[in-house]
mmCIF file of C-alpha atoms and ligand atoms in Angstrom:
data_model
loop_
_atom_site.group_PDB
_atom_site.id
_atom_site.type_symbol
_atom_site.label_atom_id
_atom_site.label_comp_id
_atom_site.label_asym_id
_atom_site.label_seq_id
_atom_site.Cartn_x
_atom_site.Cartn_y
_atom_site.Cartn_z
ATOM 1 C CA MET A 1 0.056 -0.137 0.182
ATOM 2 C CA SER A 2 1.665 3.464 -0.624
ATOM 3 C CA LEU A 3 1.407 6.688 1.640
ATOM 4 C CA ASP A 4 -1.656 8.658 0.626
ATOM 5 C CA VAL A 5 0.483 12.182 0.796
ATOM 6 C CA GLN A 6 -2.303 14.357 -0.160
ATOM 7 C CA ALA A 7 -4.847 13.483 2.363
ATOM 8 C CA LEU A 8 -1.226 13.183 5.051
ATOM 9 C CA ARG A 9 -1.171 16.537 4.415
ATOM 10 C CA ALA A 10 -5.071 17.114 5.545
ATOM 11 C CA GLN A 11 -3.673 16.591 9.084
ATOM 12 C CA PHE A 12 -1.263 19.821 9.184
ATOM 13 C CA PRO A 13 -2.784 22.530 9.071
ATOM 14 C CA ILE A 14 0.681 24.220 9.199
ATOM 15 C CA LEU A 15 1.363 22.845 5.507
ATOM 16 C CA SER A 16 -1.819 24.944 4.108
ATOM 17 C CA ARG A 17 0.541 28.111 4.861
ATOM 18 C CA LYS A 18 2.202 30.653 2.425
ATOM 19 C CA VAL A 19 5.494 31.879 3.158
ATOM 20 C CA ASN A 20 6.659 35.086 1.531
ATOM 21 C CA ASP A 21 3.920 34.625 -0.668
ATOM 22 C CA LYS A 22 4.328 31.163 -1.678
ATOM 23 C CA PRO A 23 2.965 27.694 -0.950
ATOM 24 C CA LEU A 24 5.598 26.358 2.270
ATOM 25 C CA VAL A 25 7.698 23.903 0.942
ATOM 26 C CA TYR A 26 9.184 22.768 4.388
ATOM 27 C CA LEU A 27 12.152 20.079 3.905
ATOM 28 C CA ASP A 28 13.591 21.155 7.312
ATOM 29 C CA ASN A 29 11.992 18.007 9.052
ATOM 30 C CA ALA A 30 15.969 16.856 10.714
ATOM 31 C CA ALA A 31 15.330 20.256 13.081
ATOM 32 C CA THR A 32 11.328 19.926 13.735
ATOM 33 C CA THR A 33 8.897 17.778 12.333
ATOM 34 C CA GLN A 34 6.090 19.528 11.809
ATOM 35 C CA LYS A 35 2.548 18.532 13.992
ATOM 36 C CA PRO A 36 -0.775 16.786 12.910
ATOM 37 C CA GLN A 37 -3.889 17.404 14.453
ATOM 38 C CA ALA A 38 -4.169 14.832 15.979
ATOM 39 C CA VAL A 39 -1.344 15.983 18.522
ATOM 40 C CA LEU A 40 -2.680 19.389 18.593
ATOM 41 C CA ASP A 41 -5.903 18.502 19.448
ATOM 42 C CA ALA A 42 -4.646 16.224 22.413
ATOM 43 C CA ILE A 43 -2.591 19.446 24.286
ATOM 44 C CA MET A 44 -5.290 21.024 24.431
ATOM 45 C CA ASP A 45 -7.543 18.934 25.185
ATOM 46 C CA PHE A 46 -5.068 17.638 28.072
ATOM 47 C CA TYR A 47 -5.426 21.513 29.484
ATOM 48 C CA THR A 48 -9.389 21.999 28.769
ATOM 49 C CA THR A 49 -9.932 18.597 30.259
ATOM 50 C CA THR A 50 -7.328 17.535 32.955
ATOM 51 C CA ASN A 51 -4.279 19.393 33.814
ATOM 52 C CA ALA A 52 -3.520 19.264 36.622
ATOM 53 C CA ASN A 53 -0.471 18.064 38.740
ATOM 54 C CA VAL A 54 0.773 14.468 38.595
ATOM 55 C CA HIS A 55 1.587 11.728 41.359
ATOM 56 C CA ARG A 56 0.078 13.963 43.910
ATOM 57 C CA GLY A 57 -2.922 11.278 44.449
ATOM 58 C CA ALA A 58 -4.905 13.961 46.298
ATOM 59 C CA HIS A 59 -7.554 14.701 44.325
ATOM 60 C CA ALA A 60 -9.688 13.486 40.972
ATOM 61 C CA LEU A 61 -8.373 15.630 37.761
ATOM 62 C CA SER A 62 -4.582 14.744 39.713
ATOM 63 C CA ASP A 63 -5.538 10.753 39.665
ATOM 64 C CA GLU A 64 -6.307 11.988 36.010
ATOM 65 C CA ALA A 65 -3.650 13.691 34.464
ATOM 66 C CA THR A 66 -1.617 10.876 36.259
ATOM 67 C CA ARG A 67 -3.462 8.022 34.125
ATOM 68 C CA ARG A 68 -2.754 9.826 30.782
ATOM 69 C CA PHE A 69 1.133 10.907 31.940
ATOM 70 C CA GLU A 70 1.426 7.509 32.505
ATOM 71 C CA LYS A 71 -0.439 6.062 29.997
ATOM 72 C CA ALA A 72 1.779 8.141 27.703
ATOM 73 C CA ARG A 73 4.782 5.955 28.944
ATOM 74 C CA ASP A 74 2.780 2.291 28.224
ATOM 75 C CA ASP A 75 2.438 3.948 24.636
ATOM 76 C CA VAL A 76 6.339 5.055 23.944
ATOM 77 C CA ALA A 77 7.090 2.090 25.819
ATOM 78 C CA ALA A 78 5.140 -0.793 23.212
ATOM 79 C CA PHE A 79 6.464 2.216 20.125
ATOM 80 C CA ILE A 80 10.111 1.254 20.493
ATOM 81 C CA ASN A 81 9.230 -2.000 21.760
ATOM 82 C CA ALA A 82 10.816 -1.612 25.356
ATOM 83 C CA ASN A 83 10.730 -4.296 27.413
ATOM 84 C CA ASP A 84 9.297 -2.961 30.870
ATOM 85 C CA ARG A 85 7.484 0.133 30.591
ATOM 86 C CA LYS A 86 9.792 1.956 33.959
ATOM 87 C CA GLU A 87 12.688 1.787 30.873
ATOM 88 C CA VAL A 88 11.264 5.794 29.053
ATOM 89 C CA ILE A 89 12.368 8.437 31.270
ATOM 90 C CA TRP A 90 10.877 11.736 30.117
ATOM 91 C CA THR A 91 13.162 14.388 29.280
ATOM 92 C CA ALA A 92 13.481 17.255 27.792
ATOM 93 C CA GLY A 93 15.104 16.074 24.474
ATOM 94 C CA THR A 94 17.238 14.044 22.960
ATOM 95 C CA THR A 95 20.213 16.781 24.639
ATOM 96 C CA GLU A 96 18.964 15.834 28.067
ATOM 97 C CA ALA A 97 18.403 12.571 27.411
ATOM 98 C CA ILE A 98 22.278 11.783 26.549
ATOM 99 C CA ASN A 99 23.377 14.325 29.428
ATOM 100 C CA LEU A 100 21.369 12.318 31.952
ATOM 101 C CA VAL A 101 23.633 9.282 30.289
ATOM 102 C CA ALA A 102 27.011 11.408 30.624
ATOM 103 C CA LYS A 103 26.565 13.056 33.692
ATOM 104 C CA GLY A 104 26.308 9.559 35.492
ATOM 105 C CA LEU A 105 28.789 7.387 33.267
ATOM 106 C CA GLY A 106 30.319 10.950 34.395
ATOM 107 C CA GLN A 107 30.792 9.881 38.012
ATOM 108 C CA LEU A 108 32.230 6.422 36.741
ATOM 109 C CA LEU A 109 34.617 6.872 34.572
ATOM 110 C CA LYS A 110 37.996 6.800 35.591
ATOM 111 C CA ALA A 111 41.998 7.678 34.378
ATOM 112 C CA GLY A 112 42.275 5.110 31.791
ATOM 113 C CA ASP A 113 38.521 4.578 31.002
ATOM 114 C CA GLU A 114 37.912 5.383 27.049
ATOM 115 C CA VAL A 115 34.938 6.231 25.182
ATOM 116 C CA VAL A 116 33.820 6.143 21.647
ATOM 117 C CA VAL A 117 32.425 8.053 19.126
ATOM 118 C CA THR A 118 32.418 8.986 15.720
ATOM 119 C CA GLU A 119 33.242 11.692 13.725
ATOM 120 C CA MET A 120 29.810 12.142 12.166
ATOM 121 C CA GLU A 121 28.585 13.077 15.678
ATOM 122 C CA HIS A 122 25.546 16.236 16.520
ATOM 123 C CA HIS A 123 27.214 18.837 19.099
ATOM 124 C CA ALA A 124 24.775 16.986 21.806
ATOM 125 C CA ASN A 125 26.461 13.062 21.612
ATOM 126 C CA LEU A 126 29.524 15.196 21.253
ATOM 127 C CA VAL A 127 30.831 18.074 23.456
ATOM 128 C CA THR A 128 29.088 16.369 26.253
ATOM 129 C CA TRP A 129 30.827 12.860 26.403
ATOM 130 C CA GLN A 130 33.572 15.414 25.204
ATOM 131 C CA GLN A 131 33.239 17.007 28.757
ATOM 132 C CA ALA A 132 32.106 13.842 30.986
ATOM 133 C CA CYS A 133 36.236 12.164 30.163
ATOM 134 C CA LYS A 134 37.943 16.193 30.549
ATOM 135 C CA VAL A 135 35.815 15.986 34.123
ATOM 136 C CA SER A 136 36.584 12.388 35.052
ATOM 137 C CA GLY A 137 40.406 12.046 33.146
ATOM 138 C CA ALA A 138 39.293 9.055 30.829
ATOM 139 C CA THR A 139 39.927 9.584 26.600
ATOM 140 C CA LEU A 140 37.678 10.121 23.579
ATOM 141 C CA LYS A 141 38.382 7.988 21.093
ATOM 142 C CA VAL A 142 36.818 9.858 17.398
ATOM 143 C CA ALA A 143 36.408 6.584 14.689
ATOM 144 C CA PRO A 144 36.988 7.725 11.973
ATOM 145 C CA ILE A 145 34.567 7.768 8.473
ATOM 146 C CA PHE A 146 34.681 8.078 4.956
ATOM 147 C CA ASP A 147 34.866 10.649 2.417
ATOM 148 C CA SER A 148 31.036 9.059 1.365
ATOM 149 C CA GLY A 149 30.083 9.837 5.080
ATOM 150 C CA GLU A 150 30.454 6.323 5.965
ATOM 151 C CA LEU A 151 31.501 5.549 9.086
ATOM 152 C CA ASP A 152 34.401 3.016 8.693
ATOM 153 C CA THR A 153 33.282 0.061 10.536
ATOM 154 C CA ASP A 154 37.095 -1.625 11.038
ATOM 155 C CA ALA A 155 38.607 1.713 12.299
ATOM 156 C CA PHE A 156 35.397 1.502 14.334
ATOM 157 C CA THR A 157 36.350 -2.305 15.935
ATOM 158 C CA ALA A 158 39.960 -1.028 16.037
ATOM 159 C CA LEU A 159 39.080 1.511 19.192
ATOM 160 C CA LEU A 160 37.490 -0.827 20.610
ATOM 161 C CA ASN A 161 38.906 -2.976 24.196
ATOM 162 C CA THR A 162 38.419 -3.656 27.791
ATOM 163 C CA ASN A 163 38.664 -0.260 28.760
ATOM 164 C CA THR A 164 36.154 0.602 26.316
ATOM 165 C CA ARG A 165 33.231 1.604 29.455
ATOM 166 C CA LEU A 166 30.754 3.113 26.942
ATOM 167 C CA VAL A 167 30.183 3.394 23.064
ATOM 168 C CA ALA A 168 27.951 6.280 21.771
ATOM 169 C CA PHE A 169 26.722 6.886 17.896
ATOM 170 C CA PRO A 170 23.497 8.325 15.313
ATOM 171 C CA HIS A 171 21.052 5.708 14.667
ATOM 172 C CA VAL A 172 21.069 8.504 11.345
ATOM 173 C CA SER A 173 23.288 11.481 10.843
ATOM 174 C CA ASN A 174 21.917 14.805 10.883
ATOM 175 C CA ALA A 175 24.129 16.569 8.926
ATOM 176 C CA LEU A 176 24.996 13.145 6.071
ATOM 177 C CA GLY A 177 22.112 11.449 6.524
ATOM 178 C CA THR A 178 24.279 8.449 7.182
ATOM 179 C CA LEU A 179 22.352 5.621 8.140
ATOM 180 C CA ASN A 180 24.275 3.806 10.849
ATOM 181 C CA PRO A 181 24.669 -0.471 11.203
ATOM 182 C CA VAL A 182 23.232 0.431 15.221
ATOM 183 C CA LYS A 183 23.248 -3.672 15.411
ATOM 184 C CA LEU A 184 26.114 -4.173 14.119
ATOM 185 C CA LEU A 185 28.040 -1.698 16.067
ATOM 186 C CA THR A 186 26.145 -2.387 19.051
ATOM 187 C CA ALA A 187 26.974 -6.035 19.469
ATOM 188 C CA LYS A 188 30.881 -5.063 18.483
ATOM 189 C CA ALA A 189 31.057 -2.755 21.529
ATOM 190 C CA LYS A 190 28.908 -5.819 23.284
ATOM 191 C CA LYS A 191 31.888 -8.245 22.950
ATOM 192 C CA HIS A 192 34.388 -5.842 24.637
ATOM 193 C CA GLY A 193 31.404 -5.625 27.610
ATOM 194 C CA ALA A 194 30.983 -1.348 27.001
ATOM 195 C CA LEU A 195 27.467 0.088 27.410
ATOM 196 C CA VAL A 196 26.195 1.717 23.978
ATOM 197 C CA LEU A 197 24.072 4.700 23.352
ATOM 198 C CA VAL A 198 22.766 5.026 20.415
ATOM 199 C CA ASP A 199 20.975 9.096 19.411
ATOM 200 C CA GLY A 200 18.439 8.612 17.885
ATOM 201 C CA ALA A 201 17.254 12.121 17.322
ATOM 202 C CA GLN A 202 17.283 11.239 13.344
ATOM 203 C CA GLY A 203 16.446 7.114 13.075
ATOM 204 C CA ILE A 204 13.145 7.404 15.239
ATOM 205 C CA ALA A 205 10.521 9.529 12.736
ATOM 206 C CA HIS A 206 11.180 6.823 10.279
ATOM 207 C CA GLY A 207 9.469 3.971 12.178
ATOM 208 C CA GLY A 208 10.530 0.593 12.907
ATOM 209 C CA VAL A 209 12.711 1.322 15.572
ATOM 210 C CA ASP A 210 12.809 -1.935 18.586
ATOM 211 C CA VAL A 211 15.557 -0.807 20.815
ATOM 212 C CA GLN A 212 15.706 -4.447 22.174
ATOM 213 C CA ASP A 213 16.364 -5.984 18.355
ATOM 214 C CA ILE A 214 19.147 -3.043 18.144
ATOM 215 C CA GLY A 215 20.761 -4.827 21.773
ATOM 216 C CA CYS A 216 21.854 -1.150 23.211
ATOM 217 C CA ASP A 217 21.665 0.037 26.678
ATOM 218 C CA PHE A 218 20.524 3.766 26.168
ATOM 219 C CA TYR A 219 18.401 4.778 23.138
ATOM 220 C CA ALA A 220 17.731 8.590 22.990
ATOM 221 C CA PHE A 221 15.382 10.642 20.872
ATOM 222 C CA SER A 222 13.183 13.846 21.086
ATOM 223 C CA GLY A 223 9.767 14.707 20.238
ATOM 224 C CA HIS A 224 9.476 17.075 18.737
ATOM 225 C CA LYS A 225 11.404 15.600 15.480
ATOM 226 C CA LEU A 226 8.760 12.506 15.580
ATOM 227 C CA PHE A 227 5.793 14.842 15.290
ATOM 228 C CA GLY A 228 5.301 15.351 18.632
ATOM 229 C CA PRO A 229 5.855 19.262 20.837
ATOM 230 C CA THR A 230 9.012 20.889 21.448
ATOM 231 C CA GLY A 231 10.470 19.935 25.424
ATOM 232 C CA THR A 232 9.770 16.535 24.900
ATOM 233 C CA GLY A 233 12.248 13.373 24.770
ATOM 234 C CA VAL A 234 12.957 10.090 25.960
ATOM 235 C CA LEU A 235 15.724 8.523 27.396
ATOM 236 C CA TRP A 236 15.027 4.516 26.594
ATOM 237 C CA GLY A 237 17.529 2.512 29.152
ATOM 238 C CA ARG A 238 17.323 -1.185 29.876
ATOM 239 C CA ALA A 239 16.219 -1.471 33.745
ATOM 240 C CA ASN A 240 19.313 -3.562 35.286
ATOM 241 C CA VAL A 241 21.758 -0.253 34.030
ATOM 242 C CA LEU A 242 18.887 2.142 34.811
ATOM 243 C CA GLN A 243 18.052 0.879 38.138
ATOM 244 C CA ASP A 244 21.454 1.941 39.784
ATOM 245 C CA TRP A 245 22.528 5.096 37.137
ATOM 246 C CA PRO A 246 24.354 7.621 38.922
ATOM 247 C CA VAL A 247 21.533 10.725 39.670
ATOM 248 C CA TRP A 248 22.337 14.232 38.053
ATOM 249 C CA LEU A 249 19.142 15.889 38.537
ATOM 250 C CA THR A 250 17.877 15.697 41.961
ATOM 251 C CA GLY A 251 14.738 16.873 43.791
ATOM 252 C CA GLY A 252 10.879 16.107 44.345
ATOM 253 C CA GLU A 253 10.222 13.106 42.909
ATOM 254 C CA MET A 254 12.989 11.136 42.604
ATOM 255 C CA ILE A 255 13.494 10.797 46.150
ATOM 256 C CA ALA A 256 12.019 7.687 48.723
ATOM 257 C CA ASP A 257 13.338 9.138 51.973
ATOM 258 C CA VAL A 258 14.853 12.570 53.034
ATOM 259 C CA THR A 259 16.597 14.465 56.259
ATOM 260 C CA TYR A 260 18.120 17.035 56.478
ATOM 261 C CA GLN A 261 22.003 15.931 56.006
ATOM 262 C CA ASP A 262 20.904 12.465 53.255
ATOM 263 C CA ALA A 263 18.078 11.325 50.542
ATOM 264 C CA THR A 264 17.910 8.151 49.329
ATOM 265 C CA TRP A 265 16.888 7.711 45.000
ATOM 266 C CA GLY A 266 13.164 5.887 45.199
ATOM 267 C CA GLU A 267 12.648 3.511 41.701
ATOM 268 C CA LEU A 268 12.621 3.825 38.261
ATOM 269 C CA PRO A 269 11.466 5.411 36.358
ATOM 270 C CA ASN A 270 10.982 8.192 38.620
ATOM 271 C CA ARG A 271 14.617 8.605 39.954
ATOM 272 C CA LEU A 272 15.684 9.705 36.494
ATOM 273 C CA GLU A 273 12.741 12.430 36.614
ATOM 274 C CA ALA A 274 13.079 14.889 39.127
ATOM 275 C CA GLY A 275 10.429 17.930 39.246
ATOM 276 C CA THR A 276 7.170 18.394 37.113
ATOM 277 C CA PRO A 277 7.407 16.528 34.465
ATOM 278 C CA ASN A 278 6.010 17.800 30.763
ATOM 279 C CA ILE A 279 3.234 16.192 31.238
ATOM 280 C CA ALA A 280 1.084 18.483 28.880
ATOM 281 C CA GLY A 281 4.283 17.582 26.450
ATOM 282 C CA ALA A 282 3.513 13.327 27.342
ATOM 283 C CA VAL A 283 0.240 13.131 26.770
ATOM 284 C CA GLY A 284 1.740 14.936 22.689
ATOM 285 C CA LEU A 285 4.328 12.964 22.353
ATOM 286 C CA ALA A 286 1.829 9.824 22.998
ATOM 287 C CA ALA A 287 -0.489 10.765 20.427
ATOM 288 C CA ALA A 288 2.429 11.834 18.134
ATOM 289 C CA VAL A 289 3.891 8.320 18.370
ATOM 290 C CA ASN A 290 0.173 6.646 18.351
ATOM 291 C CA TRP A 291 -0.851 8.274 15.429
ATOM 292 C CA PHE A 292 2.468 7.305 13.512
ATOM 293 C CA SER A 293 1.758 4.044 14.328
ATOM 294 C CA ALA A 294 -0.864 3.529 13.516
ATOM 295 C CA LEU A 295 0.450 4.504 9.327
ATOM 296 C CA ASP A 296 2.113 1.498 7.802
ATOM 297 C CA THR A 297 5.656 1.655 8.419
ATOM 298 C CA HIS A 298 6.677 0.136 4.725
ATOM 299 C CA ALA A 299 4.804 2.474 2.821
ATOM 300 C CA VAL A 300 6.295 5.316 5.469
ATOM 301 C CA GLN A 301 9.750 4.056 4.345
ATOM 302 C CA ALA A 302 9.254 3.657 0.596
ATOM 303 C CA HIS A 303 7.805 7.103 0.362
ATOM 304 C CA GLU A 304 10.688 8.692 2.268
ATOM 305 C CA LYS A 305 13.194 6.317 0.089
ATOM 306 C CA ALA A 306 11.417 7.376 -3.210
ATOM 307 C CA LEU A 307 11.979 10.901 -1.730
ATOM 308 C CA LEU A 308 15.207 10.893 -1.380
ATOM 309 C CA ALA A 309 16.524 9.447 -4.789
ATOM 310 C CA SER A 310 14.532 11.542 -6.490
ATOM 311 C CA ALA A 311 16.302 14.295 -4.433
ATOM 312 C CA HIS A 312 19.900 12.711 -5.163
ATOM 313 C CA GLU A 313 18.965 12.277 -8.958
ATOM 314 C CA GLN A 314 18.217 15.616 -9.358
ATOM 315 C CA ALA A 315 21.390 16.719 -7.783
ATOM 316 C CA ASP A 316 23.427 14.548 -9.780
ATOM 317 C CA ALA A 317 21.981 16.535 -13.211
ATOM 318 C CA PHE A 318 22.357 19.919 -11.475
ATOM 319 C CA ASP A 319 25.848 21.089 -12.596
ATOM 320 C CA GLY A 320 27.290 23.601 -9.837
ATOM 321 C CA MET A 321 26.084 20.989 -6.794
ATOM 322 C CA ARG A 322 27.401 18.370 -4.619
ATOM 323 C CA ILE A 323 26.146 16.631 -2.031
ATOM 324 C CA VAL A 324 27.773 15.968 1.003
ATOM 325 C CA GLY A 325 26.943 12.557 2.531
ATOM 326 C CA THR A 326 27.110 9.741 0.217
ATOM 327 C CA ALA A 327 27.020 6.553 2.377
ATOM 328 C CA PRO A 328 24.954 3.946 0.123
ATOM 329 C CA ALA A 329 22.807 3.004 3.540
ATOM 330 C CA LYS A 330 21.040 6.752 4.234
ATOM 331 C CA MET A 331 17.833 8.345 5.515
ATOM 332 C CA GLY A 332 15.603 11.538 5.460
ATOM 333 C CA VAL A 333 18.441 14.440 5.035
ATOM 334 C CA MET A 334 20.120 15.845 1.636
ATOM 335 C CA SER A 335 22.967 18.329 2.158
ATOM 336 C CA PHE A 336 24.948 19.781 -0.269
ATOM 337 C CA ILE A 337 26.534 22.893 -1.245
ATOM 338 C CA LEU A 338 26.373 24.700 -4.675
ATOM 339 C CA ASP A 339 29.343 26.220 -5.902
ATOM 340 C CA GLY A 340 30.725 29.052 -5.530
ATOM 341 C CA ILE A 341 27.956 30.271 -3.141
ATOM 342 C CA HIS A 342 27.454 29.832 0.622
ATOM 343 C CA PRO A 343 25.207 27.791 1.782
ATOM 344 C CA ALA A 344 23.189 30.707 4.106
ATOM 345 C CA ASP A 345 22.661 32.608 0.350
ATOM 346 C CA VAL A 346 20.982 29.465 -1.032
ATOM 347 C CA GLY A 347 18.784 29.741 2.100
ATOM 348 C CA TYR A 348 17.989 32.969 1.828
ATOM 349 C CA ILE A 349 17.154 32.794 -2.120
ATOM 350 C CA LEU A 350 14.980 29.645 -1.147
ATOM 351 C CA ASP A 351 13.132 30.783 1.881
ATOM 352 C CA GLN A 352 11.843 33.585 -1.340
ATOM 353 C CA GLN A 353 10.378 31.475 -3.010
ATOM 354 C CA GLY A 354 8.800 29.197 -0.037
ATOM 355 C CA VAL A 355 11.256 26.870 0.574
ATOM 356 C CA ALA A 356 12.500 26.018 4.173
ATOM 357 C CA ILE A 357 15.765 24.586 4.524
ATOM 358 C CA ARG A 358 18.778 24.024 7.080
ATOM 359 C CA THR A 359 21.406 26.053 6.477
ATOM 360 C CA GLY A 360 24.978 26.172 8.236
ATOM 361 C CA ASP A 361 27.201 24.336 10.853
ATOM 362 C CA ASN A 362 23.998 21.194 11.170
ATOM 363 C CA CYS A 363 25.903 21.338 15.142
ATOM 364 C CA ALA A 364 28.859 19.386 13.419
ATOM 365 C CA GLN A 365 31.381 21.790 13.569
ATOM 366 C CA PRO A 366 34.308 19.264 13.264
ATOM 367 C CA LEU A 367 32.559 17.083 10.949
ATOM 368 C CA MET A 368 32.697 20.150 9.242
ATOM 369 C CA LYS A 369 36.075 21.217 9.804
ATOM 370 C CA LYS A 370 37.223 17.812 8.871
ATOM 371 C CA PHE A 371 35.435 17.970 4.997
ATOM 372 C CA ASN A 372 37.059 21.849 5.354
ATOM 373 C CA ILE A 373 33.295 23.405 4.428
ATOM 374 C CA PRO A 374 31.992 26.275 6.484
ATOM 375 C CA GLY A 375 28.947 24.177 5.972
ATOM 376 C CA THR A 376 26.211 23.280 4.176
ATOM 377 C CA ALA A 377 22.482 23.679 2.517
ATOM 378 C CA ARG A 378 20.372 20.496 4.103
ATOM 379 C CA ALA A 379 17.105 19.571 3.010
ATOM 380 C CA SER A 380 15.239 17.239 4.975
ATOM 381 C CA PHE A 381 12.825 14.864 4.145
ATOM 382 C CA SER A 382 9.207 13.789 6.064
ATOM 383 C CA ILE A 383 6.106 11.071 5.408
ATOM 384 C CA TYR A 384 4.020 14.721 4.405
ATOM 385 C CA ASN A 385 6.561 15.897 1.684
ATOM 386 C CA SER A 386 5.510 15.818 -2.136
ATOM 387 C CA LEU A 387 8.254 14.782 -5.223
ATOM 388 C CA ASP A 388 5.497 17.608 -6.503
ATOM 389 C CA GLU A 389 8.083 19.650 -3.636
ATOM 390 C CA VAL A 390 11.749 18.173 -4.182
ATOM 391 C CA ASP A 391 10.852 19.082 -7.822
ATOM 392 C CA VAL A 392 9.704 23.010 -6.147
ATOM 393 C CA LEU A 393 13.446 22.531 -4.524
ATOM 394 C CA PHE A 394 15.020 21.515 -7.521
ATOM 395 C CA SER A 395 13.327 24.848 -9.580
ATOM 396 C CA ALA A 396 14.499 27.130 -6.491
ATOM 397 C CA LEU A 397 18.046 25.703 -6.594
ATOM 398 C CA ARG A 398 17.850 26.393 -10.350
ATOM 399 C CA LYS A 399 16.947 30.405 -9.539
ATOM 400 C CA ALA A 400 19.467 30.576 -6.507
ATOM 401 C CA HIS A 401 21.724 29.182 -8.998
ATOM 402 C CA MET A 402 21.362 31.410 -11.778
ATOM 403 C CA MET A 403 21.454 34.604 -9.176
ATOM 404 C CA LEU A 404 24.059 34.234 -7.450
ATOM 405 C CA ALA A 405 26.555 31.146 -9.100
HETATM 406 N N1 PMP B 501 21.371 14.414 17.859
HETATM 407 C C1 PMP B 501 21.007 14.598 16.916
HETATM 408 C C2 PMP B 501 21.492 13.489 15.411
HETATM 409 C C3 PMP B 501 20.550 15.642 16.032
HETATM 410 O O1 PMP B 501 20.033 15.589 14.790
HETATM 411 C C4 PMP B 501 19.819 16.201 17.019
HETATM 412 C C5 PMP B 501 19.089 17.991 16.436
HETATM 413 N N2 PMP B 501 19.161 18.648 15.884
HETATM 414 C C6 PMP B 501 20.341 16.268 18.240
HETATM 415 C C7 PMP B 501 20.921 14.884 19.200
HETATM 416 C C8 PMP B 501 20.005 17.156 19.576
HETATM 417 O O2 PMP B 501 18.210 16.818 19.612
HETATM 418 P P1 PMP B 501 17.625 18.017 20.814
HETATM 419 O O3 PMP B 501 18.108 19.310 19.808
HETATM 420 O O4 PMP B 501 16.216 17.672 20.155
HETATM 421 O O5 PMP B 501 17.652 18.087 22.032
#
């Protein structure tokens, strides 16, 4: 069954607006996705009918809010095939999820320990480990990628040894679109007894993520890149790892017993969720997950593949355009450079024509330095984009090239 893109688009109110008097062509989905009416309705409904703080239990509204909040956890747990609902920890997004792990690991690391990341990391999955290593005296090792943007898995494997405490890599690179063989990389790291964190910020919105199948210890993602609200995210972690994980945020909700001098921590998931959570956000994220799950995953992936294939085909035929990131396995993202034109100028001209893309370093400065470029322009696709919109992108790019090259 193929995806009915027009019917999908009709569920996203923002997609029918105009920008600069032109129909919006939204191709910045790797930065954040748009929200379907089902998500907007769920958030509105929560605030309209159920709003109260959770886990306080003194009145009916609080009970209802708690039930909706915890049901959201169940929905997300099912979505990623978590073994146990308590393995789903709410965070503000991928960045916070990675920090939760890194701040905890920072308390466990010592000199001689090693953390392995890749050259294609988003700053969230690089700076965080870099700083955890700095404060603990551990060593950060960076696995190289080929010029195509594909990870050099042999070089990655060669970095692993018995000192490797944690390995972190992206499911999909936000800057290059590279789809990493996460199961294979996890198995390699596990042979040395290392913990494995997958940065799923760009991997989660394409369907089919099964954390048990991957075999990792942590999987981090943001709600806003999955048709859900900003300020939401999830750290999934194995219960036996999370139950003793050093806490980094302390306060209400996460404690068991408190005296003036000391405190003990509660059980999962609460021990890692200090303070009032983003309740309406969790409800909105669950609505997004349920909305997305109702789609046919094969159709979703086939459509996204067709969008990227059309973009690549048109780029190959475009004199003066170079794709940055040509790994054989890619998803959702096409970064590129128009010869002699700064990416920011490309972005400006496209915006004038209603086409929204990202330009800049893609939160991956070391990667841009490696490729010796100031940044890229990046078109990123989602399920509601049509093949016609890819054509609009390219006619806008031809215009930019004519005007600026
Ligand atoms: N990792 C990757 C691969 C990303 O693309 C992003 C978002 N651009 C992040 C981490 C950080 O996500 P957030 O800003 O939602 O915390």
